[in-house]
PDB file of C-alpha atoms in Angstrom:
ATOM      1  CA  UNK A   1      19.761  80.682  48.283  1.00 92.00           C
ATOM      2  CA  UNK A   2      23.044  83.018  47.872  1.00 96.00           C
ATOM      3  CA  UNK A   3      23.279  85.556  50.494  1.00 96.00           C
ATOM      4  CA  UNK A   4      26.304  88.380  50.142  1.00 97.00           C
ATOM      5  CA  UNK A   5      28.194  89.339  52.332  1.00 95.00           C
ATOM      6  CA  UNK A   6      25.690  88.311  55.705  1.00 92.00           C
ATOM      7  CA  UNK A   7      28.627  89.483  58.323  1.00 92.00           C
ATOM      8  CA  UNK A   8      30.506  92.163  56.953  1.00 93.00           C
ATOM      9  CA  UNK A   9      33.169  93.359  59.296  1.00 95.00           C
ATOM     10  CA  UNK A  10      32.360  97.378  59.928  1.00 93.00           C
ATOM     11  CA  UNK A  11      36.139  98.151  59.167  1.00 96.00           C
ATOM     12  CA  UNK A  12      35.532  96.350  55.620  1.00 95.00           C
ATOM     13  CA  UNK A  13      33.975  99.692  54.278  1.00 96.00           C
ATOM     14  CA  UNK A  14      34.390  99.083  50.495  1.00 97.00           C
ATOM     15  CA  UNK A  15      35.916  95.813  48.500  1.00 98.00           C
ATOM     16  CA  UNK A  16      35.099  93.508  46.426  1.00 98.00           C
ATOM     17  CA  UNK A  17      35.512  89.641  45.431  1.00 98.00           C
ATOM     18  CA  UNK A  18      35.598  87.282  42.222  1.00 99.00           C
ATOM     19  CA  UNK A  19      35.109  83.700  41.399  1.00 99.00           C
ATOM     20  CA  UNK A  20      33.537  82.690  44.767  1.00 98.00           C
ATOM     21  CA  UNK A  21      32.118  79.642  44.329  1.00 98.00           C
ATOM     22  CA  UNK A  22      28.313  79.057  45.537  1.00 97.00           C
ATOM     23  CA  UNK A  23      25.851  75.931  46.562  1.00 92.00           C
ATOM     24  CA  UNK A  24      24.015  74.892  43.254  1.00 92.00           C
ATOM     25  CA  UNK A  25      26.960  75.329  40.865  1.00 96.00           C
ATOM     26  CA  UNK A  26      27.405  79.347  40.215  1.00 98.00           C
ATOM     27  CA  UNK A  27      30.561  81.607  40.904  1.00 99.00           C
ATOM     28  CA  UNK A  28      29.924  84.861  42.380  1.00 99.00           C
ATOM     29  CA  UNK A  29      31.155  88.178  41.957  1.00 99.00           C
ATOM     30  CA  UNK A  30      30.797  90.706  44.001  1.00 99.00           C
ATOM     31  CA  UNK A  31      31.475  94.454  44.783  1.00 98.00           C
ATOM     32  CA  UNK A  32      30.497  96.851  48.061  1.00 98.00           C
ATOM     33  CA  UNK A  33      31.125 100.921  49.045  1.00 97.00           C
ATOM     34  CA  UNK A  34      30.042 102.440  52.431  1.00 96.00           C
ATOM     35  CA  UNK A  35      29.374  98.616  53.995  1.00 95.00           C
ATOM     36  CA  UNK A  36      26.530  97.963  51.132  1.00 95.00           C
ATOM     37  CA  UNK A  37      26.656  95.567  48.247  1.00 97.00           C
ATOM     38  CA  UNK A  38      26.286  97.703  44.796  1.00 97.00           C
ATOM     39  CA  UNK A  39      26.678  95.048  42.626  1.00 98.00           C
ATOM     40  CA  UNK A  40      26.951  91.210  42.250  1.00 98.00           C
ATOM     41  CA  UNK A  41      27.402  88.832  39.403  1.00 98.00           C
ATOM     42  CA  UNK A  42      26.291  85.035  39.165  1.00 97.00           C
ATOM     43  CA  UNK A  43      27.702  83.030  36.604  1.00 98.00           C
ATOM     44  CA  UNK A  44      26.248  79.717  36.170  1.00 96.00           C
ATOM     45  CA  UNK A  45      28.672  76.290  35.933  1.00 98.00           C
ATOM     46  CA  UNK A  46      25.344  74.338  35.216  1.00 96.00           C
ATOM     47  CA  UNK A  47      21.956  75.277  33.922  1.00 93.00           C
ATOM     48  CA  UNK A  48      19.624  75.707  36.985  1.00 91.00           C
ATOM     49  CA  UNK A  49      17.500  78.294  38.850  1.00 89.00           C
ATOM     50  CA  UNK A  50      19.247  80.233  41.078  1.00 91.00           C
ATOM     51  CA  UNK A  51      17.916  82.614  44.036  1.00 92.00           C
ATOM     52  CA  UNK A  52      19.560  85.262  45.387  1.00 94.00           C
ATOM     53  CA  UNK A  53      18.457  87.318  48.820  1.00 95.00           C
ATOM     54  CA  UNK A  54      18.629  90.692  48.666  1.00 94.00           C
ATOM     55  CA  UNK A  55      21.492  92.318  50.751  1.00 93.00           C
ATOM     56  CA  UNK A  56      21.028  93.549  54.144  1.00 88.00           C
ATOM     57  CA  UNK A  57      19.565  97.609  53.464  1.00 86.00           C
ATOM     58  CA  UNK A  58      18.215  96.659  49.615  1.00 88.00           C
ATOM     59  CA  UNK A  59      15.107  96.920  49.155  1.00 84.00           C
ATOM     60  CA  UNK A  60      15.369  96.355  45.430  1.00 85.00           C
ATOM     61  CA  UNK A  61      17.376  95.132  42.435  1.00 88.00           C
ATOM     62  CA  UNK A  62      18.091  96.288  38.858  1.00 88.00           C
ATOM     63  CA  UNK A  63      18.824  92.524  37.378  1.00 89.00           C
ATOM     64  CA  UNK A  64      19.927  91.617  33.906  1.00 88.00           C
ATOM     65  CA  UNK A  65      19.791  88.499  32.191  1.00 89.00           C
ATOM     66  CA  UNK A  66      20.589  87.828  28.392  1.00 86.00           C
ATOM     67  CA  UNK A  67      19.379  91.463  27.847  1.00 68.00           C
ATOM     68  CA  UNK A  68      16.530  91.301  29.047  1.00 72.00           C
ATOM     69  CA  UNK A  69      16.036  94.128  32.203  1.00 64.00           C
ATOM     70  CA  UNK A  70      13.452  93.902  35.517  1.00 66.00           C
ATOM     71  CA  UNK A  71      12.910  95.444  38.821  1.00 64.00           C
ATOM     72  CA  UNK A  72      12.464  92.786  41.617  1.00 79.00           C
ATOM     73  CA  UNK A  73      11.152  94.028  44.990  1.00 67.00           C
ATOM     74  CA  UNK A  74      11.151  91.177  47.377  1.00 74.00           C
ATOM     75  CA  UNK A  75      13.412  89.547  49.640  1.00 87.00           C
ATOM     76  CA  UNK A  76      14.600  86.447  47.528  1.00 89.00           C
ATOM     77  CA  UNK A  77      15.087  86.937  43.740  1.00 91.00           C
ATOM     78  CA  UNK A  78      14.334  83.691  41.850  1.00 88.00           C
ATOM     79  CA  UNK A  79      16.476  83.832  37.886  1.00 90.00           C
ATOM     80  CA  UNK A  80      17.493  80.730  35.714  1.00 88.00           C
ATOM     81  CA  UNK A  81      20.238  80.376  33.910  1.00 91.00           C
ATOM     82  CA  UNK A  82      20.132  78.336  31.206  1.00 89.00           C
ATOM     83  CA  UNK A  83      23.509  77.479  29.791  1.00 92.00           C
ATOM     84  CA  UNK A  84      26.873  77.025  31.366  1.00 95.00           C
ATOM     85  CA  UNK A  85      28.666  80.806  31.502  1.00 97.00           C
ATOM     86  CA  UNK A  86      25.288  82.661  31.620  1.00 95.00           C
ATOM     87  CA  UNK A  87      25.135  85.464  33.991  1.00 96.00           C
ATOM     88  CA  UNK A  88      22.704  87.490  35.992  1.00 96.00           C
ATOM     89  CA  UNK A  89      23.722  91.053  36.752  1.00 96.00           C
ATOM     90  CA  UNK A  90      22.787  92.541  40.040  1.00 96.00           C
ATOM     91  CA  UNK A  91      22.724  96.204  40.843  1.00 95.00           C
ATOM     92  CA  UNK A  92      21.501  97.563  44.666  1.00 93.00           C
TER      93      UNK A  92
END
């Protein structure tokens, strides 16, 4: 699974990152303020289902996919993405 940003420095307080590439064949984006993740991107390289951990403090995710727009509320979000270039759009 993809897990952001699992040892954060404490001086790191906001940042963010682009293009990062992840096991499974995805790139991930990702943004943070106050120490917490607020927002992450996978783009897929190949079709596949991805799964994503929520970050350290979430206890939920706003995710978009093609359009379509859910609430997860567990620990490991399971999404597939079914073309090369599709995305899934995080928001903690």
């Amino acid at each position: 699974f993809i897990r952001l940003l699992p040892a954060l420095p404490d001086n790191w307080t906001y940042g963010s990152f682009k293009g990062m590439h992840v096991r499974g064949g995805a790139t991930v984006d990702c943004e943070w303020k106050d120490g917490k993740v607020i927002k992450a991107v996978v783009t897929a390289l190949v079709p596949d289902t991805y799964r994503l951990m929520l970050p350290t403090g979430s206890v939920e995710a706003d995710v978009r996919t093609k359009g379509k727009k859910f609430i997860i509320k567990d620990k490991i979000i399971s999404f597939s993405l079914k073309g090369k270039g599709d995305k899934a759009i995080f928001r903690f």
